[in-house]
Amino acid sequence: MLTFFAALILLVLGYVVYSKFVERVFVIDDNTTTPAYTKTDNFDFVPMSWWKGNLIQLLNIAGLGPIYGAVAGALYGPVAFVWIVIGCIFAGGVHDYFSGMLSLRHNGAQFPSIVGRYLGKHIKAFINVFSLILMILVAAAFTAGPAQLIAQITPLSFTVALLIIFGYFVLATVLPINQIIGRIYPLLGAILLFMAVAIAVALLFSDKQIPNLTFENLHPADLPVWPLLMVTISCGAISGFHCTQSPIVACTMKKESDGRKIFYGAMVIEGVIALIWAAAGMAFFNGTVGLGEALAAGGPSGVVNEISTSLLGTFGGILAILGVIILPITTGDTALRSSRMILSEIITKVYRIDTKVKVLFVTLLVSVPALYLATIDYTFLWRYVGWTNQVVASVMLWTGTVYLLKHHKFHWICGVPAIFMTGVVCTYIFYAPEGLNLPYSVSNGIGFCLTAIVVLWYVSQIIKYRKLKLEESEAKVA
């Protein structure tokens, strides 16, 4: 119990203290007119208040991620609390802040364009394809689960439920942001937060004991903490999907000082939600063995439903249904919206197409493959969402690092978590079943070597930009 409260306090302190430090490093200017005003189109670029932007960002990035991922990550024991706190404050919050603020600084540019500006055209081409794959996978994975539940509790078939959900996706993707997303997302974001708080309060007043910190790996299957925990719990710690969503809200910001409250703030709220559900998973089933059995029997949705109904009764059951059906859908639709925005940027540079025709055309390009993938096994999809997600996160952190180097600022706030996440994905890809499935020791060795190569590149960039700074100083003196 003490560890849980300490983790909550640290997350709050992370926002109060560290987010302000990150903001000072970035250097904001409220005199700069934002793209919401310079490019107002009443479609993607629409000025909105910071609190509305925060709740929209929260729902865009969260959905069921900090619930399902945290419950699965709880199998490792209280060490999951450590990863959520450290990951959220020093990696996820920084990642989300820079992805949103760099989009703002570059006229609402999408993630691949920002990557191209700082990491080069080859990385941009790679990340264009990679991020689109990630978002299509997310849209598919976050559609299949709700459609299955709708088919179970209503007379509708799975196919009909799937078509209804995708019909909504198309509407949310092609309509102006303030017509659906801007109106209902703040309410749904509040429901997500209320659901977590209600579970936390009920858990604290129950006879369930939240375990205190131990660094012992308690996973029933004895799976290694490194690097699996860092991929299992992404939403709530750090998630590459977030950097594809941040530009959506960046296009609606009224001033630069809102960025800390919107991007870093939403990440910390998501961290709190993940912390609560990780604690609930460990405590409710009396340890990781019981949690493992519950996950094997009913999956994440079954675990969430059992915790909710047992702790909150009928009301909890309603919340669980709302969560399992509505929340993933609201992540899927913005995944397709950001896909549409990325593809629109690409197409605009090649073809001059009427805006309405372009929106419909691009929406169909991303919706059709997502609809097809939603018909296959959900667990198969989710395995590939995990590692693609963290590869994108690593690229975003390196983008922020080079931005800070280029402007001669304190680059370590992005560079250190970038090195860590590079190590995670390099090791994970070689070790995981959906990767090369190599022995653990071999995967660690290869992961370390690849990370070392990237670190050498980082050192070369530090030397490069220090020389440029020195040359600039000498030129000014001359």
GROMACS .gro file of C-alpha atoms in nm:
model
  478
    1MET     CA    1   0.000   0.000   0.000
    2LEU     CA    2   0.283   0.240   0.089
    3THR     CA    3   0.450   0.185  -0.248
    4PHE     CA    4   0.126   0.267  -0.431
    5PHE     CA    5   0.081   0.600  -0.250
    6ALA     CA    6   0.449   0.686  -0.294
    7ALA     CA    7   0.416   0.620  -0.668
    8LEU     CA    8   0.109   0.847  -0.691
    9ILE     CA    9   0.291   1.127  -0.510
   10LEU     CA   10   0.594   1.091  -0.736
   11LEU     CA   11   0.378   1.117  -1.048
   12VAL     CA   12   0.221   1.438  -0.920
   13LEU     CA   13   0.563   1.578  -0.827
   14GLY     CA   14   0.688   1.480  -1.171
   15TYR     CA   15   0.425   1.702  -1.328
   16VAL     CA   16   0.471   1.989  -1.081
   17VAL     CA   17   0.852   1.992  -1.095
   18TYR     CA   18   0.998   1.806  -1.391
   19SER     CA   19   0.745   1.921  -1.651
   20LYS     CA   20   0.832   2.282  -1.567
   21PHE     CA   21   1.200   2.201  -1.615
   22VAL     CA   22   1.124   2.043  -1.953
   23GLU     CA   23   0.923   2.351  -2.049
   24ARG     CA   24   1.213   2.580  -1.952
   25VAL     CA   25   1.453   2.375  -2.163
   26PHE     CA   26   1.220   2.392  -2.464
   27VAL     CA   27   1.158   2.769  -2.409
   28ILE     CA   28   0.800   2.876  -2.481
   29ASP     CA   29   0.676   3.206  -2.621
   30ASP     CA   30   0.311   3.300  -2.579
   31ASN     CA   31   0.360   3.592  -2.816
   32THR     CA   32   0.393   3.345  -3.104
   33THR     CA   33   0.067   3.299  -3.292
   34THR     CA   34  -0.025   2.931  -3.305
   35PRO     CA   35  -0.134   2.735  -3.617
   36ALA     CA   36  -0.488   2.720  -3.478
   37TYR     CA   37  -0.509   3.090  -3.572
   38THR     CA   38  -0.264   3.121  -3.862
   39LYS     CA   39  -0.412   2.819  -4.046
   40THR     CA   40  -0.771   2.821  -3.919
   41ASP     CA   41  -0.986   2.605  -4.148
   42ASN     CA   42  -1.265   2.496  -3.912
   43PHE     CA   43  -1.166   2.139  -3.991
   44ASP     CA   44  -0.832   2.035  -3.836
   45PHE     CA   45  -0.714   2.380  -3.726
   46VAL     CA   46  -0.968   2.506  -3.473
   47PRO     CA   47  -0.877   2.699  -3.152
   48MET     CA   48  -0.982   2.513  -2.833
   49SER     CA   49  -0.932   2.569  -2.462
   50TRP     CA   50  -0.645   2.388  -2.288
   51TRP     CA   51  -0.871   2.180  -2.063
   52LYS     CA   52  -1.065   2.051  -2.362
   53GLY     CA   53  -0.737   1.979  -2.542
   54ASN     CA   54  -0.610   1.792  -2.235
   55LEU     CA   55  -0.914   1.563  -2.218
   56ILE     CA   56  -0.911   1.504  -2.594
   57GLN     CA   57  -0.540   1.421  -2.578
   58LEU     CA   58  -0.604   1.189  -2.283
   59LEU     CA   59  -0.871   0.997  -2.470
   60ASN     CA   60  -0.666   0.991  -2.790
   61ILE     CA   61  -0.363   0.840  -2.619
   62ALA     CA   62  -0.533   0.628  -2.355
   63GLY     CA   63  -0.841   0.429  -2.449
   64LEU     CA   64  -0.788   0.084  -2.299
   65GLY     CA   65  -0.408   0.104  -2.325
   66PRO     CA   66  -0.335   0.206  -1.964
   67ILE     CA   67  -0.594  -0.048  -1.843
   68TYR     CA   68  -0.519  -0.363  -2.042
   69GLY     CA   69  -0.143  -0.300  -2.058
   70ALA     CA   70  -0.120  -0.222  -1.686
   71VAL     CA   71  -0.319  -0.533  -1.591
   72ALA     CA   72  -0.090  -0.750  -1.806
   73GLY     CA   73   0.219  -0.571  -1.672
   74ALA     CA   74   0.101  -0.632  -1.314
   75LEU     CA   75   0.199  -0.998  -1.365
   76TYR     CA   76   0.558  -0.889  -1.300
   77GLY     CA   77   0.466  -0.760  -0.953
   78PRO     CA   78   0.532  -0.420  -0.787
   79VAL     CA   79   0.830  -0.356  -1.016
   80ALA     CA   80   0.556  -0.245  -1.260
   81PHE     CA   81   0.497   0.057  -1.033
   82VAL     CA   82   0.861   0.158  -1.075
   83TRP     CA   83   0.845   0.142  -1.454
   84ILE     CA   84   0.520   0.340  -1.469
   85VAL     CA   85   0.659   0.621  -1.251
   86ILE     CA   86   1.006   0.648  -1.406
   87GLY     CA   87   0.881   0.586  -1.760
   88CYS     CA   88   0.599   0.839  -1.732
   89ILE     CA   89   0.801   1.123  -1.579
   90PHE     CA   90   1.133   1.095  -1.762
   91ALA     CA   91   1.034   0.931  -2.091
   92GLY     CA   92   0.661   0.943  -2.169
   93GLY     CA   93   0.596   1.298  -2.051
   94VAL     CA   94   0.901   1.430  -2.238
   95HIS     CA   95   0.811   1.227  -2.548
   96ASP     CA   96   0.454   1.359  -2.557
   97TYR     CA   97   0.552   1.718  -2.482
   98PHE     CA   98   0.811   1.737  -2.758
   99SER     CA   99   0.590   1.561  -3.014
  100GLY     CA  100   0.313   1.813  -2.950
  101MET     CA  101   0.530   2.124  -2.921
  102LEU     CA  102   0.745   2.047  -3.226
  103SER     CA  103   0.426   2.001  -3.426
  104LEU     CA  104   0.306   2.337  -3.294
  105ARG     CA  105   0.637   2.505  -3.383
  106HIS     CA  106   0.621   2.365  -3.737
  107ASN     CA  107   0.268   2.480  -3.825
  108GLY     CA  108   0.087   2.166  -3.715
  109ALA     CA  109   0.321   1.928  -3.900
  110GLN     CA  110   0.260   1.556  -3.861
  111PHE     CA  111   0.505   1.325  -3.688
  112PRO     CA  112   0.688   1.194  -4.002
  113SER     CA  113   0.750   1.548  -4.127
  114ILE     CA  114   0.905   1.644  -3.793
  115VAL     CA  115   1.123   1.332  -3.803
  116GLY     CA  116   1.237   1.417  -4.154
  117ARG     CA  117   1.333   1.769  -4.053
  118TYR     CA  118   1.570   1.651  -3.779
  119LEU     CA  119   1.670   1.294  -3.865
  120GLY     CA  120   1.676   1.311  -4.245
  121LYS     CA  121   1.466   1.204  -4.542
  122HIS     CA  122   1.555   0.833  -4.520
  123ILE     CA  123   1.431   0.802  -4.161
  124LYS     CA  124   1.126   1.006  -4.263
  125ALA     CA  125   1.043   0.760  -4.542
  126PHE     CA  126   1.082   0.469  -4.301
  127ILE     CA  127   0.872   0.630  -4.030
  128ASN     CA  128   0.599   0.732  -4.277
  129VAL     CA  129   0.537   0.366  -4.352
  130PHE     CA  130   0.604   0.245  -3.998
  131SER     CA  131   0.374   0.492  -3.822
  132LEU     CA  132   0.093   0.426  -4.070
  133ILE     CA  133   0.127   0.053  -4.005
  134LEU     CA  134   0.115   0.118  -3.630
  135MET     CA  135  -0.200   0.329  -3.653
  136ILE     CA  136  -0.379   0.082  -3.880
  137LEU     CA  137  -0.288  -0.197  -3.636
  138VAL     CA  138  -0.415   0.010  -3.343
  139ALA     CA  139  -0.740   0.094  -3.523
  140ALA     CA  140  -0.793  -0.275  -3.606
  141ALA     CA  141  -0.700  -0.404  -3.261
  142PHE     CA  142  -0.915  -0.144  -3.085
  143THR     CA  143  -1.211  -0.235  -3.305
  144ALA     CA  144  -1.209  -0.613  -3.284
  145GLY     CA  145  -1.244  -0.623  -2.904
  146PRO     CA  146  -1.548  -0.390  -2.879
  147ALA     CA  147  -1.716  -0.560  -3.178
  148GLN     CA  148  -1.680  -0.900  -3.009
  149LEU     CA  149  -1.834  -0.769  -2.686
  150ILE     CA  150  -2.122  -0.600  -2.873
  151ALA     CA  151  -2.192  -0.931  -3.048
  152GLN     CA  152  -2.201  -1.107  -2.710
  153ILE     CA  153  -2.441  -0.869  -2.532
  154THR     CA  154  -2.668  -0.767  -2.823
  155PRO     CA  155  -2.847  -0.946  -3.109
  156LEU     CA  156  -2.599  -0.794  -3.356
  157SER     CA  157  -2.344  -1.018  -3.524
  158PHE     CA  158  -1.971  -0.949  -3.506
  159THR     CA  159  -1.966  -0.838  -3.872
  160VAL     CA  160  -2.255  -0.594  -3.827
  161ALA     CA  161  -2.097  -0.450  -3.512
  162LEU     CA  162  -1.768  -0.411  -3.697
  163LEU     CA  163  -1.933  -0.224  -3.985
  164ILE     CA  164  -2.117   0.008  -3.745
  165ILE     CA  165  -1.793   0.093  -3.565
  166PHE     CA  166  -1.612   0.161  -3.891
  167GLY     CA  167  -1.902   0.372  -4.012
  168TYR     CA  168  -1.846   0.589  -3.706
  169PHE     CA  169  -1.470   0.588  -3.774
  170VAL     CA  170  -1.524   0.731  -4.120
  171LEU     CA  171  -1.751   1.006  -3.982
  172ALA     CA  172  -1.506   1.100  -3.706
  173THR     CA  173  -1.220   1.105  -3.957
  174VAL     CA  174  -1.384   1.321  -4.226
  175LEU     CA  175  -1.583   1.564  -4.008
  176PRO     CA  176  -1.428   1.879  -3.852
  177ILE     CA  177  -1.258   1.810  -3.519
  178ASN     CA  178  -1.499   2.028  -3.322
  179GLN     CA  179  -1.813   1.846  -3.443
  180ILE     CA  180  -1.759   1.503  -3.282
  181ILE     CA  181  -1.419   1.483  -3.115
  182GLY     CA  182  -1.433   1.832  -2.965
  183ARG     CA  183  -1.783   1.778  -2.827
  184ILE     CA  184  -1.795   1.428  -2.683
  185TYR     CA  185  -1.429   1.344  -2.614
  186PRO     CA  186  -1.392   1.571  -2.310
  187LEU     CA  187  -1.689   1.391  -2.152
  188LEU     CA  188  -1.553   1.045  -2.239
  189GLY     CA  189  -1.208   1.145  -2.112
  190ALA     CA  190  -1.366   1.243  -1.783
  191ILE     CA  191  -1.542   0.901  -1.771
  192LEU     CA  192  -1.208   0.725  -1.819
  193LEU     CA  193  -1.055   0.918  -1.530
  194PHE     CA  194  -1.362   0.876  -1.308
  195MET     CA  195  -1.360   0.502  -1.372
  196ALA     CA  196  -1.001   0.471  -1.251
  197VAL     CA  197  -1.057   0.690  -0.945
  198ALA     CA  198  -1.369   0.491  -0.849
  199ILE     CA  199  -1.173   0.166  -0.871
  200ALA     CA  200  -0.890   0.314  -0.661
  201VAL     CA  201  -1.123   0.435  -0.385
  202ALA     CA  202  -1.315   0.106  -0.375
  203LEU     CA  203  -0.990  -0.090  -0.369
  204LEU     CA  204  -0.851   0.114  -0.078
  205PHE     CA  205  -1.166   0.056   0.127
  206SER     CA  206  -1.178  -0.316   0.050
  207ASP     CA  207  -0.995  -0.595   0.229
  208LYS     CA  208  -0.754  -0.634  -0.064
  209GLN     CA  209  -0.388  -0.557   0.002
  210ILE     CA  210  -0.182  -0.373  -0.256
  211PRO     CA  211   0.171  -0.522  -0.237
  212ASN     CA  212   0.468  -0.308  -0.142
  213LEU     CA  213   0.781  -0.270  -0.351
  214THR     CA  214   0.999  -0.564  -0.432
  215PHE     CA  215   1.231  -0.587  -0.730
  216GLU     CA  216   1.176  -0.961  -0.748
  217ASN     CA  217   1.026  -1.080  -1.075
  218LEU     CA  218   0.691  -1.234  -0.977
  219HIS     CA  219   0.572  -1.329  -1.327
  220PRO     CA  220   0.404  -1.675  -1.306
  221ALA     CA  221   0.566  -1.782  -1.634
  222ASP     CA  222   0.902  -1.639  -1.523
  223LEU     CA  223   0.921  -1.408  -1.826
  224PRO     CA  224   1.205  -1.152  -1.794
  225VAL     CA  225   1.129  -0.798  -1.683
  226TRP     CA  226   1.377  -0.654  -1.934
  227PRO     CA  227   1.266  -0.573  -2.199
  228LEU     CA  228   0.917  -0.726  -2.186
  229LEU     CA  229   0.770  -0.505  -1.912
  230MET     CA  230   0.867  -0.189  -2.105
  231VAL     CA  231   0.668  -0.309  -2.405
  232THR     CA  232   0.377  -0.461  -2.211
  233ILE     CA  233   0.315  -0.135  -2.021
  234SER     CA  234   0.354   0.133  -2.287
  235CYS     CA  235   0.045   0.349  -2.237
  236GLY     CA  236   0.100   0.481  -1.885
  237ALA     CA  237   0.480   0.491  -1.921
  238ILE     CA  238   0.582   0.574  -2.280
  239SER     CA  239   0.403   0.497  -2.605
  240GLY     CA  240   0.502   0.586  -2.959
  241PHE     CA  241   0.137   0.600  -3.061
  242HIS     CA  242   0.112   0.924  -2.863
  243CYS     CA  243   0.342   1.115  -3.097
  244THR     CA  244   0.107   1.037  -3.386
  245GLN     CA  245  -0.184   1.181  -3.185
  246SER     CA  246  -0.024   1.493  -3.038
  247PRO     CA  247  -0.032   1.690  -3.367
  248ILE     CA  248  -0.414   1.656  -3.371
  249VAL     CA  249  -0.437   1.863  -3.052
  250ALA     CA  250  -0.137   2.084  -3.142
  251CYS     CA  251  -0.348   2.216  -3.431
  252THR     CA  252  -0.605   2.343  -3.177
  253MET     CA  253  -0.381   2.511  -2.917
  254LYS     CA  254  -0.435   2.879  -2.836
  255LYS     CA  255  -0.089   2.945  -2.687
  256GLU     CA  256   0.241   2.768  -2.628
  257SER     CA  257   0.214   2.764  -2.247
  258ASP     CA  258  -0.086   2.531  -2.281
  259GLY     CA  259   0.148   2.256  -2.404
  260ARG     CA  260   0.268   2.150  -2.060
  261LYS     CA  261  -0.088   2.114  -1.931
  262ILE     CA  262  -0.210   1.935  -2.242
  263PHE     CA  263   0.071   1.698  -2.339
  264TYR     CA  264   0.272   1.637  -2.024
  265GLY     CA  265  -0.043   1.665  -1.812
  266ALA     CA  266  -0.236   1.403  -2.011
  267MET     CA  267   0.063   1.168  -1.992
  268VAL     CA  268   0.078   1.196  -1.612
  269ILE     CA  269  -0.298   1.138  -1.585
  270GLU     CA  270  -0.255   0.829  -1.799
  271GLY     CA  271   0.027   0.719  -1.569
  272VAL     CA  272  -0.205   0.752  -1.270
  273ILE     CA  273  -0.470   0.543  -1.447
  274ALA     CA  274  -0.214   0.273  -1.531
  275LEU     CA  275  -0.087   0.274  -1.172
  276ILE     CA  276  -0.439   0.221  -1.036
  277TRP     CA  277  -0.516  -0.069  -1.269
  278ALA     CA  278  -0.179  -0.233  -1.207
  279ALA     CA  279  -0.248  -0.213  -0.833
  280ALA     CA  280  -0.601  -0.349  -0.883
  281GLY     CA  281  -0.469  -0.641  -1.087
  282MET     CA  282  -0.214  -0.739  -0.822
  283ALA     CA  283  -0.442  -0.689  -0.520
  284PHE     CA  284  -0.780  -0.814  -0.638
  285PHE     CA  285  -0.659  -1.161  -0.737
  286ASN     CA  286  -0.429  -1.192  -0.434
  287GLY     CA  287  -0.105  -1.188  -0.627
  288THR     CA  288   0.035  -1.247  -0.972
  289VAL     CA  289  -0.048  -1.619  -0.982
  290GLY     CA  290  -0.420  -1.549  -0.933
  291LEU     CA  291  -0.403  -1.264  -1.185
  292GLY     CA  292  -0.236  -1.493  -1.437
  293GLU     CA  293  -0.513  -1.751  -1.398
  294ALA     CA  294  -0.780  -1.481  -1.440
  295LEU     CA  295  -0.613  -1.348  -1.757
  296ALA     CA  296  -0.587  -1.699  -1.899
  297ALA     CA  297  -0.956  -1.760  -1.831
  298GLY     CA  298  -1.116  -1.434  -1.943
  299GLY     CA  299  -0.848  -1.217  -2.098
  300PRO     CA  300  -0.795  -0.849  -2.006
  301SER     CA  301  -1.163  -0.760  -2.067
  302GLY     CA  302  -1.276  -1.038  -1.834
  303VAL     CA  303  -1.036  -0.921  -1.562
  304VAL     CA  304  -1.149  -0.559  -1.596
  305ASN     CA  305  -1.513  -0.663  -1.584
  306GLU     CA  306  -1.461  -0.883  -1.275
  307ILE     CA  307  -1.272  -0.613  -1.086
  308SER     CA  308  -1.526  -0.345  -1.176
  309THR     CA  309  -1.840  -0.542  -1.094
  310SER     CA  310  -1.698  -0.686  -0.771
  311LEU     CA  311  -1.573  -0.354  -0.635
  312LEU     CA  312  -1.849  -0.127  -0.769
  313GLY     CA  313  -2.149  -0.357  -0.826
  314THR     CA  314  -2.391  -0.286  -1.111
  315PHE     CA  315  -2.247   0.061  -1.154
  316GLY     CA  316  -1.906  -0.097  -1.201
  317GLY     CA  317  -2.044  -0.331  -1.464
  318ILE     CA  318  -2.180  -0.034  -1.659
  319LEU     CA  319  -1.843   0.140  -1.634
  320ALA     CA  320  -1.666  -0.173  -1.753
  321ILE     CA  321  -1.892  -0.202  -2.056
  322LEU     CA  322  -1.845   0.167  -2.133
  323GLY     CA  323  -1.472   0.122  -2.104
  324VAL     CA  324  -1.437  -0.194  -2.309
  325ILE     CA  325  -1.666  -0.070  -2.588
  326ILE     CA  326  -1.641   0.309  -2.607
  327LEU     CA  327  -1.285   0.388  -2.502
  328PRO     CA  328  -1.096   0.171  -2.753
  329ILE     CA  329  -1.324   0.296  -3.030
  330THR     CA  330  -1.227   0.655  -2.949
  331THR     CA  331  -0.860   0.561  -2.982
  332GLY     CA  332  -0.922   0.381  -3.310
  333ASP     CA  333  -1.097   0.675  -3.472
  334THR     CA  334  -0.819   0.923  -3.393
  335ALA     CA  335  -0.564   0.667  -3.513
  336LEU     CA  336  -0.737   0.680  -3.852
  337ARG     CA  337  -0.770   1.060  -3.832
  338SER     CA  338  -0.396   1.104  -3.777
  339SER     CA  339  -0.331   0.850  -4.057
  340ARG     CA  340  -0.548   1.061  -4.283
  341MET     CA  341  -0.356   1.377  -4.185
  342ILE     CA  342  -0.017   1.212  -4.250
  343LEU     CA  343  -0.121   1.077  -4.589
  344SER     CA  344  -0.277   1.411  -4.678
  345GLU     CA  345   0.059   1.581  -4.619
  346ILE     CA  346   0.227   1.332  -4.852
  347ILE     CA  347  -0.038   1.350  -5.125
  348THR     CA  348  -0.055   1.731  -5.117
  349LYS     CA  349   0.315   1.748  -5.211
  350VAL     CA  350   0.259   1.520  -5.512
  351TYR     CA  351  -0.095   1.590  -5.632
  352ARG     CA  352  -0.326   1.890  -5.610
  353ILE     CA  353  -0.661   1.741  -5.517
  354ASP     CA  354  -0.973   1.915  -5.392
  355THR     CA  355  -0.971   1.906  -5.011
  356LYS     CA  356  -1.303   1.717  -4.973
  357VAL     CA  357  -1.209   1.459  -5.235
  358LYS     CA  358  -0.864   1.417  -5.077
  359VAL     CA  359  -1.011   1.362  -4.729
  360LEU     CA  360  -1.251   1.093  -4.851
  361PHE     CA  361  -0.989   0.925  -5.069
  362VAL     CA  362  -0.725   0.911  -4.795
  363THR     CA  363  -0.980   0.798  -4.535
  364LEU     CA  364  -1.071   0.499  -4.751
  365LEU     CA  365  -0.702   0.418  -4.806
  366VAL     CA  366  -0.646   0.371  -4.432
  367SER     CA  367  -0.991   0.239  -4.337
  368VAL     CA  368  -1.005  -0.060  -4.573
  369PRO     CA  369  -0.689  -0.237  -4.446
  370ALA     CA  370  -0.785  -0.159  -4.086
  371LEU     CA  371  -1.130  -0.310  -4.144
  372TYR     CA  372  -0.975  -0.626  -4.289
  373LEU     CA  373  -0.724  -0.665  -4.005
  374ALA     CA  374  -1.002  -0.625  -3.748
  375THR     CA  375  -1.147  -0.956  -3.867
  376ILE     CA  376  -0.841  -1.159  -3.766
  377ASP     CA  377  -0.724  -1.272  -3.420
  378TYR     CA  378  -0.708  -0.982  -3.171
  379THR     CA  379  -0.416  -1.126  -2.971
  380PHE     CA  380  -0.213  -1.163  -3.291
  381LEU     CA  381  -0.266  -0.796  -3.372
  382TRP     CA  382  -0.177  -0.681  -3.022
  383ARG     CA  383   0.160  -0.859  -3.025
  384TYR     CA  384   0.269  -0.650  -3.322
  385VAL     CA  385   0.123  -0.327  -3.185
  386GLY     CA  386   0.360  -0.352  -2.887
  387TRP     CA  387   0.698  -0.344  -3.053
  388THR     CA  388   0.605  -0.117  -3.346
  389ASN     CA  389   0.471   0.124  -3.085
  390GLN     CA  390   0.802   0.143  -2.897
  391VAL     CA  391   1.012   0.170  -3.213
  392VAL     CA  392   0.813   0.483  -3.300
  393ALA     CA  393   0.865   0.615  -2.944
  394SER     CA  394   1.242   0.572  -2.978
  395VAL     CA  395   1.247   0.762  -3.308
  396MET     CA  396   1.047   1.049  -3.155
  397LEU     CA  397   1.286   1.077  -2.861
  398TRP     CA  398   1.585   1.089  -3.099
  399THR     CA  399   1.403   1.357  -3.298
  400GLY     CA  400   1.366   1.566  -2.983
  401THR     CA  401   1.732   1.504  -2.900
  402VAL     CA  402   1.855   1.635  -3.234
  403TYR     CA  403   1.621   1.936  -3.208
  404LEU     CA  404   1.776   2.026  -2.872
  405LEU     CA  405   2.129   1.967  -3.003
  406LYS     CA  406   2.061   2.187  -3.304
  407HIS     CA  407   1.941   2.468  -3.079
  408HIS     CA  408   2.222   2.414  -2.827
  409LYS     CA  409   1.990   2.322  -2.543
  410PHE     CA  410   2.003   2.059  -2.268
  411HIS     CA  411   1.963   1.756  -2.497
  412TRP     CA  412   2.001   1.491  -2.225
  413ILE     CA  413   1.633   1.514  -2.127
  414CYS     CA  414   1.552   1.343  -2.458
  415GLY     CA  415   1.882   1.167  -2.517
  416VAL     CA  416   1.894   0.951  -2.204
  417PRO     CA  417   1.541   0.805  -2.244
  418ALA     CA  418   1.611   0.766  -2.617
  419ILE     CA  419   1.913   0.545  -2.538
  420PHE     CA  420   1.706   0.343  -2.290
  421MET     CA  421   1.417   0.286  -2.533
  422THR     CA  422   1.659   0.200  -2.813
  423GLY     CA  423   1.797  -0.073  -2.589
  424VAL     CA  424   1.442  -0.193  -2.519
  425VAL     CA  425   1.335  -0.227  -2.881
  426CYS     CA  426   1.669  -0.366  -3.006
  427THR     CA  427   1.657  -0.642  -2.744
  428TYR     CA  428   1.283  -0.706  -2.772
  429ILE     CA  429   1.278  -0.755  -3.149
  430PHE     CA  430   1.538  -1.030  -3.126
  431TYR     CA  431   1.389  -1.201  -2.818
  432ALA     CA  432   1.009  -1.181  -2.860
  433PRO     CA  433   0.805  -1.456  -3.033
  434GLU     CA  434   0.675  -1.203  -3.285
  435GLY     CA  435   1.036  -1.104  -3.353
  436LEU     CA  436   1.325  -1.346  -3.416
  437ASN     CA  437   1.262  -1.552  -3.099
  438LEU     CA  438   1.635  -1.587  -3.020
  439PRO     CA  439   1.770  -1.700  -2.681
  440TYR     CA  440   1.755  -1.434  -2.409
  441SER     CA  441   2.131  -1.399  -2.362
  442VAL     CA  442   2.188  -1.372  -2.738
  443SER     CA  443   1.913  -1.110  -2.771
  444ASN     CA  444   2.063  -0.905  -2.488
  445GLY     CA  445   2.406  -0.920  -2.651
  446ILE     CA  446   2.278  -0.808  -2.991
  447GLY     CA  447   2.058  -0.543  -2.832
  448PHE     CA  448   2.353  -0.403  -2.637
  449CYS     CA  449   2.574  -0.390  -2.949
  450LEU     CA  450   2.309  -0.215  -3.159
  451THR     CA  451   2.242   0.034  -2.881
  452ALA     CA  452   2.615   0.101  -2.849
  453ILE     CA  453   2.629   0.184  -3.221
  454VAL     CA  454   2.342   0.431  -3.179
  455VAL     CA  455   2.517   0.585  -2.876
  456LEU     CA  456   2.832   0.635  -3.088
  457TRP     CA  457   2.615   0.817  -3.344
  458TYR     CA  458   2.476   1.029  -3.059
  459VAL     CA  459   2.827   1.121  -2.946
  460SER     CA  460   2.915   1.220  -3.303
  461GLN     CA  461   2.611   1.449  -3.313
  462ILE     CA  462   2.711   1.609  -2.983
  463ILE     CA  463   3.060   1.680  -3.121
  464LYS     CA  464   2.914   1.808  -3.448
  465TYR     CA  465   2.680   2.060  -3.286
  466ARG     CA  466   2.941   2.172  -3.032
  467LYS     CA  467   3.172   2.257  -3.320
  468LEU     CA  468   2.891   2.446  -3.493
  469LYS     CA  469   2.822   2.641  -3.175
  470LEU     CA  470   3.191   2.728  -3.142
  471GLU     CA  471   3.205   2.840  -3.505
  472GLU     CA  472   2.896   3.055  -3.455
  473SER     CA  473   3.052   3.216  -3.147
  474GLU     CA  474   3.378   3.286  -3.331
  475ALA     CA  475   3.187   3.434  -3.625
  476LYS     CA  476   3.003   3.673  -3.391
  477VAL     CA  477   3.328   3.783  -3.229
  478ALA     CA  478   3.488   3.841  -3.570
   0.00000   0.00000   0.00000
